[in-house]
Structures are given as structure tokens and as C-alpha cells.
Coordinates of C-alpha atoms in Angstrom, one line a residue:
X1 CA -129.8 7.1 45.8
X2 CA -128.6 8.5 42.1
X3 CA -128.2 5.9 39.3
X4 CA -125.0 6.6 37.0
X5 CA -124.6 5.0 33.5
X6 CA -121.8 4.4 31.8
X7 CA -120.7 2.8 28.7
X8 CA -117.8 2.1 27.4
X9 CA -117.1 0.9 23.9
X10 CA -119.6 -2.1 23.8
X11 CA -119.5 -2.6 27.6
X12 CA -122.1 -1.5 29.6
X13 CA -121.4 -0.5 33.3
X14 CA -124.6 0.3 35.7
X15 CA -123.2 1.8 39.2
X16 CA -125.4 2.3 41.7
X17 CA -124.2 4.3 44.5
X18 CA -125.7 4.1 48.4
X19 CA -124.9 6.5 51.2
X20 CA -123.0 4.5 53.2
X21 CA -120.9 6.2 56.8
X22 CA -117.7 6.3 55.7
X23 CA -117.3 4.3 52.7
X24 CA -119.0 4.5 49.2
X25 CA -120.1 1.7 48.0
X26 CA -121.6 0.7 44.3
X27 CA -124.0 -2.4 42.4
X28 CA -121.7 -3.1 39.2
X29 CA -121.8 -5.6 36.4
X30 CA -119.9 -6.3 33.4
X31 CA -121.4 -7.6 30.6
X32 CA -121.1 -7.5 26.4
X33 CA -124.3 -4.7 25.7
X34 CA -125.3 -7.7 22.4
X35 CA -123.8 -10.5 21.6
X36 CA -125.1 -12.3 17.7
X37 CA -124.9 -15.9 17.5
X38 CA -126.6 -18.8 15.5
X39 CA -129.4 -21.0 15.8
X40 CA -128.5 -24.5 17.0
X41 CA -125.1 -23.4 18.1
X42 CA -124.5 -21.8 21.6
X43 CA -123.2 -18.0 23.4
X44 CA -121.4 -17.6 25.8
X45 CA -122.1 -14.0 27.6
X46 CA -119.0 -13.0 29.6
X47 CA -120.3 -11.4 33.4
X48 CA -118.3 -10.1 36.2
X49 CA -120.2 -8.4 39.4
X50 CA -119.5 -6.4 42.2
X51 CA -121.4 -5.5 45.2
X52 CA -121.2 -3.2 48.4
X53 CA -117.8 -3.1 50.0
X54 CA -119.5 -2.6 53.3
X55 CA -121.7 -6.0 52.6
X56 CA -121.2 -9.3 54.3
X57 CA -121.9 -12.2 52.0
X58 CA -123.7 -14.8 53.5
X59 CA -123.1 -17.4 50.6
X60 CA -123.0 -16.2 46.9
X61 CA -125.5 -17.3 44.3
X62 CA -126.9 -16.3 41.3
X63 CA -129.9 -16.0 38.9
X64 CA -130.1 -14.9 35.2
X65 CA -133.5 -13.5 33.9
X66 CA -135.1 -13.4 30.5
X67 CA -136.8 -10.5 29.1
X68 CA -136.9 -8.3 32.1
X69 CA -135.1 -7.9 35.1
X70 CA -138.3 -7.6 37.8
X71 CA -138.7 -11.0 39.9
X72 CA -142.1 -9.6 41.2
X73 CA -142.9 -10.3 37.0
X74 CA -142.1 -13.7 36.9
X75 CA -139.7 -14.0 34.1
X76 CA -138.2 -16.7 32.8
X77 CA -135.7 -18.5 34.7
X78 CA -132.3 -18.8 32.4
X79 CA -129.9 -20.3 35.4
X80 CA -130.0 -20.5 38.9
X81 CA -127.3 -21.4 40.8
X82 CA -129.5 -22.9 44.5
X83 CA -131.7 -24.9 42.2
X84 CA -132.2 -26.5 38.6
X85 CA -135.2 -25.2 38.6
X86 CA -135.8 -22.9 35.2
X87 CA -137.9 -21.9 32.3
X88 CA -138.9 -25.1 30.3
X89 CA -137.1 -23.4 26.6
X90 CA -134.3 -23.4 28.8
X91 CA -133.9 -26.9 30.6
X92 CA -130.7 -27.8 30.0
X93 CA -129.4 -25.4 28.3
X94 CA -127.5 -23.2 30.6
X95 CA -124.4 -23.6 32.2
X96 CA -122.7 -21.3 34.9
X97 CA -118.8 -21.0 33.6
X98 CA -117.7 -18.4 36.0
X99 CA -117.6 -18.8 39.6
X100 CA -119.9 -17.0 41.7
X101 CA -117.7 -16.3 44.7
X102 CA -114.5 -14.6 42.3
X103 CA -117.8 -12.5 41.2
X104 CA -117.8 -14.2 38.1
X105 CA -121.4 -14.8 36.3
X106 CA -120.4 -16.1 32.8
X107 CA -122.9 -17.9 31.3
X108 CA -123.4 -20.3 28.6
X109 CA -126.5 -21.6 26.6
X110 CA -126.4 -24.3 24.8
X111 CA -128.6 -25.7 21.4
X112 CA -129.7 -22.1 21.2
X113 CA -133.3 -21.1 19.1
X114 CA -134.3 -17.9 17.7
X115 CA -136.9 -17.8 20.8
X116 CA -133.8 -17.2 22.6
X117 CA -133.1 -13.9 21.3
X118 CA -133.7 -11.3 23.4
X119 CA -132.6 -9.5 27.1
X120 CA -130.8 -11.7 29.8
X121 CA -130.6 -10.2 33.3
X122 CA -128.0 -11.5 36.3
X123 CA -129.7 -11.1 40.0
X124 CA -127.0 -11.9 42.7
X125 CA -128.2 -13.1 45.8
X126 CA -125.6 -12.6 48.7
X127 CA -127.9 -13.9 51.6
X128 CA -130.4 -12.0 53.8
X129 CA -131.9 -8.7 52.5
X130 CA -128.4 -8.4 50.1
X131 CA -130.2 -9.3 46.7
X132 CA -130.1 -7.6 43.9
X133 CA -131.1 -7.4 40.2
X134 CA -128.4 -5.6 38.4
X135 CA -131.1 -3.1 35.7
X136 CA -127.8 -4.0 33.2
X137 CA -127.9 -6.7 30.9
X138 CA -126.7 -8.4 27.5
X139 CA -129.1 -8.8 24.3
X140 CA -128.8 -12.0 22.2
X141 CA -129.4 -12.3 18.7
X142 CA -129.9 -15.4 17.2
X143 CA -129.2 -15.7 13.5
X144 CA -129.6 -18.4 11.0
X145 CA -126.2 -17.3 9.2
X146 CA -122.8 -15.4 10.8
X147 CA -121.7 -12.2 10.3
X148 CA -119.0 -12.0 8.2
X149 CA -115.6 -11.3 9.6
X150 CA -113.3 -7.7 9.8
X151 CA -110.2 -7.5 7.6
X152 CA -107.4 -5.2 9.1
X153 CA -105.5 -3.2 7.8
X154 CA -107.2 -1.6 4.9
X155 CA -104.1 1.0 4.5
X156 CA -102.0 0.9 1.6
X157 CA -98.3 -0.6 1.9
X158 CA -95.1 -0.1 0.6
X159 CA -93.7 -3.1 -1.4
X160 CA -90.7 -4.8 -0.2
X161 CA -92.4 -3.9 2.8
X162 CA -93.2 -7.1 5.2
X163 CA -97.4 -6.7 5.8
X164 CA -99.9 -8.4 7.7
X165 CA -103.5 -8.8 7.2
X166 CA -105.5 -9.8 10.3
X167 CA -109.0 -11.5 9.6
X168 CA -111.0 -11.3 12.9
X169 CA -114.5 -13.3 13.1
X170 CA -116.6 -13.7 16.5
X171 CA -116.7 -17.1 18.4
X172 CA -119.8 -16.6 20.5
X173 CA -119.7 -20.4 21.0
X174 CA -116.2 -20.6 21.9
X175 CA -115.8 -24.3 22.1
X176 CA -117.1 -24.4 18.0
X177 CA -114.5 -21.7 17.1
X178 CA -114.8 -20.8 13.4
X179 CA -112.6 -22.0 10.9
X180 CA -110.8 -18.8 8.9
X181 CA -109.9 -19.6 5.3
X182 CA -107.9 -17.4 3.3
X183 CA -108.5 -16.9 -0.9
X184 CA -104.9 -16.9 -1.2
X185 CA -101.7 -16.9 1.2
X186 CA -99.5 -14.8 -1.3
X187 CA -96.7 -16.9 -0.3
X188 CA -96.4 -15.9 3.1
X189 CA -97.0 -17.8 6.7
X190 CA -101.0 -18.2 8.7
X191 CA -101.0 -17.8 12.3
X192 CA -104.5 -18.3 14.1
X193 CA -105.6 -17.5 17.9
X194 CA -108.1 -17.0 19.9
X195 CA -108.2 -13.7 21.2
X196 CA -110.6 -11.7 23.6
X197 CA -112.5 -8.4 22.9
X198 CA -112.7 -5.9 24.8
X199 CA -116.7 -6.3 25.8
X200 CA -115.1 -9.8 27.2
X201 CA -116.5 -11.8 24.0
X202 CA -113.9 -14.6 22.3
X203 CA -112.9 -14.2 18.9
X204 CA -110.6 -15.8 16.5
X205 CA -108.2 -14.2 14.8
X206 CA -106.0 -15.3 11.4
X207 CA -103.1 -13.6 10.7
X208 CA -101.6 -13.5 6.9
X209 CA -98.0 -12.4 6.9
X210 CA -96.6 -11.8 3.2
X211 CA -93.7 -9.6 1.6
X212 CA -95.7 -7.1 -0.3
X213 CA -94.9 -6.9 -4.0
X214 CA -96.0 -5.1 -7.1
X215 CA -98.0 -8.0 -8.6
X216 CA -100.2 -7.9 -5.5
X217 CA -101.4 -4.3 -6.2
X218 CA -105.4 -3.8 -6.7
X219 CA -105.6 -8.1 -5.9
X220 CA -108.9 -9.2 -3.9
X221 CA -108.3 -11.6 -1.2
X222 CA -111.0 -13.2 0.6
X223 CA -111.6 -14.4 4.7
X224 CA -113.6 -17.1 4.7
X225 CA -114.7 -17.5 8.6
X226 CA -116.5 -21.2 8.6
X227 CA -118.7 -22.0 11.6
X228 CA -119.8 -25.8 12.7
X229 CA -123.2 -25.3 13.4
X230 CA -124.9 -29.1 14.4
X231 CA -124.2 -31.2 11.0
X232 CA -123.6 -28.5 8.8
X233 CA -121.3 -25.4 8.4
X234 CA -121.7 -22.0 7.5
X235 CA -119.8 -19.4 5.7
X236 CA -119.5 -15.8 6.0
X237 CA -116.3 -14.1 3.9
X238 CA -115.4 -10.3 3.6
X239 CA -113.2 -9.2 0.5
X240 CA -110.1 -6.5 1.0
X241 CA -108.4 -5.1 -2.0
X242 CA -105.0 -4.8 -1.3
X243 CA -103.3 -1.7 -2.2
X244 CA -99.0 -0.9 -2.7
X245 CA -96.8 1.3 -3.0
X246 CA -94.1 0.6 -5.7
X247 CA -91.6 2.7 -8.1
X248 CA -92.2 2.2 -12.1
X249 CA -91.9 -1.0 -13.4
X250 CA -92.0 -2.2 -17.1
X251 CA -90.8 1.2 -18.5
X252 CA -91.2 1.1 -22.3
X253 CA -89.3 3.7 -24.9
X254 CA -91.1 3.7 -28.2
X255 CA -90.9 5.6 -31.9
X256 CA -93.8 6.7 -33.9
X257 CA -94.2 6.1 -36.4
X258 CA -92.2 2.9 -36.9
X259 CA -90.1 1.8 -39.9
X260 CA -87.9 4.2 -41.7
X261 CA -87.4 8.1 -40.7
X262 CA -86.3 10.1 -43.3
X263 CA -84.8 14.4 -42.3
X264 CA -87.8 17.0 -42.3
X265 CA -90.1 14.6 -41.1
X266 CA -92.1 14.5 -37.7
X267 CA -91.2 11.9 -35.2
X268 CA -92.2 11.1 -31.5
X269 CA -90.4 9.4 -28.2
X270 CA -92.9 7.9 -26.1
X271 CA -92.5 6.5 -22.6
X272 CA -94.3 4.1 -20.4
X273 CA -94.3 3.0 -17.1
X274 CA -96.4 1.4 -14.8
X275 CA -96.4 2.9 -11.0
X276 CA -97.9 3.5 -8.0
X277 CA -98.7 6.6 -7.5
X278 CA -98.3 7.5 -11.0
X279 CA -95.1 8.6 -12.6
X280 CA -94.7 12.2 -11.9
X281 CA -91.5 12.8 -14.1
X282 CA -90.5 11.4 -17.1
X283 CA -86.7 12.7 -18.5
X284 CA -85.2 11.7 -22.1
X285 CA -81.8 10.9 -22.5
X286 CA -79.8 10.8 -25.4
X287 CA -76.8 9.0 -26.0
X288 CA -73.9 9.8 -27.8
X289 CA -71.0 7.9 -27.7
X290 CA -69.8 8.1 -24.2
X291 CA -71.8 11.2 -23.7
X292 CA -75.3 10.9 -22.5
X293 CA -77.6 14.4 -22.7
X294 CA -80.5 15.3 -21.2
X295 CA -83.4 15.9 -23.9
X296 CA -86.5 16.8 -22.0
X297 CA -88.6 16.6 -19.4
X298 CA -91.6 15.6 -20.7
X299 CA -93.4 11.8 -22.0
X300 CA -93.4 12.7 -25.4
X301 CA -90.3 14.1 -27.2
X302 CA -91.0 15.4 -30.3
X303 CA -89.4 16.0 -33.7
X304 CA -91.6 18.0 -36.1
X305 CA -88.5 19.1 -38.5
X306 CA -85.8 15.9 -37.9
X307 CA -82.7 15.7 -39.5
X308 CA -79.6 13.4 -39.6
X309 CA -77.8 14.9 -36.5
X310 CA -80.7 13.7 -34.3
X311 CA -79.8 10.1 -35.1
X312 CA -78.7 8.0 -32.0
X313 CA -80.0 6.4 -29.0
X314 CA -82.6 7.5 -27.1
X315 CA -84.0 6.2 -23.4
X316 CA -86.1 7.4 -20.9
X317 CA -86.3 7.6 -17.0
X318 CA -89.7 7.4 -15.0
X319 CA -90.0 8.5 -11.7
X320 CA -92.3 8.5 -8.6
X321 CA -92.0 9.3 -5.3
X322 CA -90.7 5.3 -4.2
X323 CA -88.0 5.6 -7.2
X324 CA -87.1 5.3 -10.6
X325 CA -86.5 3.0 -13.5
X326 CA -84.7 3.4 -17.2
X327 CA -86.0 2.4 -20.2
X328 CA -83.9 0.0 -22.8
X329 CA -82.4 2.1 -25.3
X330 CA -84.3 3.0 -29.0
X331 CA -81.6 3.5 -31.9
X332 CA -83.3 6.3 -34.1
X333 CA -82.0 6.4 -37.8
X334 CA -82.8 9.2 -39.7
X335 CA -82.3 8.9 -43.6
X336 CA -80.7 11.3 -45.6
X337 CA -82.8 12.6 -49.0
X338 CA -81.0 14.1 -51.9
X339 CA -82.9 16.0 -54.5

């Protein structure tokens, strides 16, 4: 016989394929290649087998192995479905959630140490010579805090825009689901679920839904995932700076040097804005009575030799790519000086 591996994204799948007349038949399990948890809480490590098509169960059952998947070795016993017969560091502990006969070998251990971390192993035992040890199998990790939880989307949003920010933390102990706290809710809605990964694990999932604004541009917010462990809990957040898109705001005309301008002297228009991305034009406009002229292209209009004639209003327009926003009008005097 050939062995194939494959693996796909954290899923391991060993096939094992036997020359069978006239069929092909394969050894398969499904199982989550690590799974992190926390001491004192549990894991639950979602399994799903198959066996030969041509093979006629006589009875389904089912052992899980620690460390190492060879039953000539003696390894520790984690669960086995004919007795309740296992390992001492795991007397009752483990649980069988899935049923054997839908080929379903999820398993669940309970009060979990860190001298459970390691390899478990599922052996399915079909009756007569059909047992078999599948050479897959899942690695715990025990930890005495979480791992802190994924923030998504990270991309940055236009404002007006309506946005939602998932925060996604593991539940490896699915009846202790974490708690997920958010720093701030921007004035928008929290939905939370439980949702499923696609190595089969359970996660929970808190989804922030907001109307993105220019205020909220370059603001941290926090996901705070909170996990019961025993009598206590413990915290893991992740931080995401929000980034939006927005057309200038605040646009500010100003004169320099203040106070009184008198003709030959040297004067300049300045304009502000604030803008994401940055402005890229600013235009100067002059107004003159119910005419209104365009003065320059440019932030800073300059007067190195003024005279009365350039006396009048003056704004200016900032623009970006998301739009554009005037400036309240300056009034420029310029003061005549007789010799």
C-alpha cells in the first residue's frame, strides 16, 4: 500500500489507500492539526472518520491515545468507548461527544493540566481484524493564559460608509465560551455568535457595526476576549487602529501678517485643511462683488508688492480625492500711504 498526506489549511487528512477488486477504498480522519487551550479549563477536539467502503462493521467503537499512536507501546489510554478503563491523569476527564456509528469521534477533556499537552491519537475498532490506528492526530497545548483574539478588517473605510469590525477569539472549551468586550462601540450595534472554523474548532465571534466618521480616523479600539477559567477569568485583548477615508474638513483661510496692510508691502493667504489622504489642490478665490475670480492654485498666495486694488475677499477651496470644502471668507484691506 502507498500512504498519501494531505493538509489542508489547519486540517490534517491521512488517506490510506488498499488494493481492493473493484473498489478503492481509504483510512481517513479529520481532526484540528493543534488546538491551544487553558489550564483548568477543558478542549474539545472535533474528529470525523472513515473506513473501507468494502468493510463490514461488526459494532463501532473507539479509542483515543496519548503521545503515540502504537498499542503494542502501551500508551496512555485518553477514552475508550467498550470500557472506562483509562490512564489514571485522565479518569474522568474525557467524554465521547460525537457518535461512533455517524463516524463521529469528538472528544472532550475536561479540568485540563499542562501534563495534558501533547499528541492525541483516535484507533477505531470495527470488529474482527477491522482495527485501526489512524497515524493522524491533534496536538494540545495547554496554556496558563489565552491567546488574544483576531480583529478583521484591518482595511481602511470610507466615511459615511456603514463598517463592521469582527473580533474573533477561540472557544476550545465551548461550553465556557469567552466573553468579547469592546473599548468602545462608536455608537453603533454588538452582535455575538458562535461560529465554527474551518479545522472544525468553535469560536466566538463579536461583530461591531458603526457609521464611519471622520472623528474615528487613527482611534484605537480594543477586543477584550474574557475566559472563565475555574474561579477566576482571564483576559486577552488585541488593539486595531481604525483608518478612514474623508474629504477636508476644518478648512481655515488666514493673513500674515495680521493687523493693518498698508500698498507696497508683502502679504500672504494661507489655507488649511484637514483630510484624508491629504489635500492635493488648494485654489484661491477672490471675490468681487458679484464676481468671484480664481487667484491661484497653490496654499500660499502671495503679495510681495500689494496695493489698494487687491483689497477684497479672499477664500479658499481644498480638495482630495473624496471631495471638497470652502473656506469662510478673509476681508483684506490694504491702506493707502501718501507722501
Amino acid at each position: 500500500y502507498s500512504t498519501l498526506s494531505l493538509r489542508v489549511c489547519r486540517v490534517c487528512v491521512i488517506s490510506i489507500y488498499y488494493c481492493v477488486p473493484g473498489s478503492l477504498a481509504q483510512w481517513t480522519v479529520w481532526m484540528p492539526k493543534d488546538i491551544s487551550t487553558m489550564r483548568n479549563s477543558c478542549v474539545v477536539i472535533p474528529c470525523t472518520f472513515m473506513y473501507p467502503s468494502n468493510v463490514r462493521p461488526y459494532g463501532v467503537h473507539g479509542i483515543w491515545y496519548f503521545g503515540q499512536p502504537y498499542p503494542e507501546l502501551y500508551p496512555p489510554v485518553v477514552f475508550k468507548s467498550r470500557t472506562e478503563i483509562v490512564h489514571e491523569s485522565f479518569k474522568d476527564r474525557t467524554k465521547l461527544l460525537g457518535d461512533l456509528k455517524q463516524r463521529n469521534c469528538t472528544l472532550q477533556i475536561s479540568n485540563i493540566g499542562m501534563e495534558h499537552s501533547g499528541k492525541y491519537y483516535f484507533r477505531a475498532d470495527l470488529g474482527s481484524s477491522n482495527v485501526y490506528t489512524y497515524p493522524d492526530f491533534s496536538e494540545v497545548k495547554v496554556l496558563d493564559s489565552p491567546d488574544r483574539p483576531a480583529i478583521s478588517p484591518s482595511s481602511a473605510v470610507k466615511e459615511g460608509a456603514l463598517t463592521s469590525l469582527a473580533c474573533t477569539a477561540p472557544a476550545p472549551c465551548p461550553r465556557e465560551p469567552p466573553a468579547l468586550v469592546w473599548s468602545d462601540t462608536l455608537n453603533g450595534s454588538v452582535e455575538i455568535e458562535q461560529v465554527e472554523q474551518q479545522d472544525g474548532t468553535k469560536a466566538v465571534s463579536s461583530v461591531l457595526t458603526f457609521t464611519a466618521s471622520h472623528l474615528h480616523h487613527n482611534k484605537d479600539i480594543t477586543c477584550t476576549a474574557q475566559y472563565p477559567v475555574g474561579s477566576e477569568t482571564k483576559s486577552a485583548g488585541e488593539v486595531s487602529t481604525l483608518r478612514v477615508l474623508y474629504s477636508p474638513k476644518n478648512t481655515l483661510a488666514l493673513i500674515s501678517p495680521p493687523g493693518e496692510i498698508h500698498e507696497g508691502g508683502h502679504v500672504t493667504l494661507s489655507c488649511s485643511s484637514n483630510a484624508n489622504p491629504a489635500v492635493s489642490r488648494y485654489t484661491w478665490f477672490e471675490v468681487k462683488g458679484d464676481n468671484i475670480n480664481e487667484k491661484g492654485v497653490e496654499q500660499y498666495l502671495t503679495f510681495t508688492d500689494i496695493n489698494a486694488s487687491d483689497s477684497g475677499l479672499y477664500y479658499c477651496e481644498a480638495r482630495n480625492e473624496h471631495g471638497a470644502e470652502n473656506s469662510t471668507a478673509v476681508q483684506l484691506n490694504v491702506v493707502c500711504m501718501y507722501l
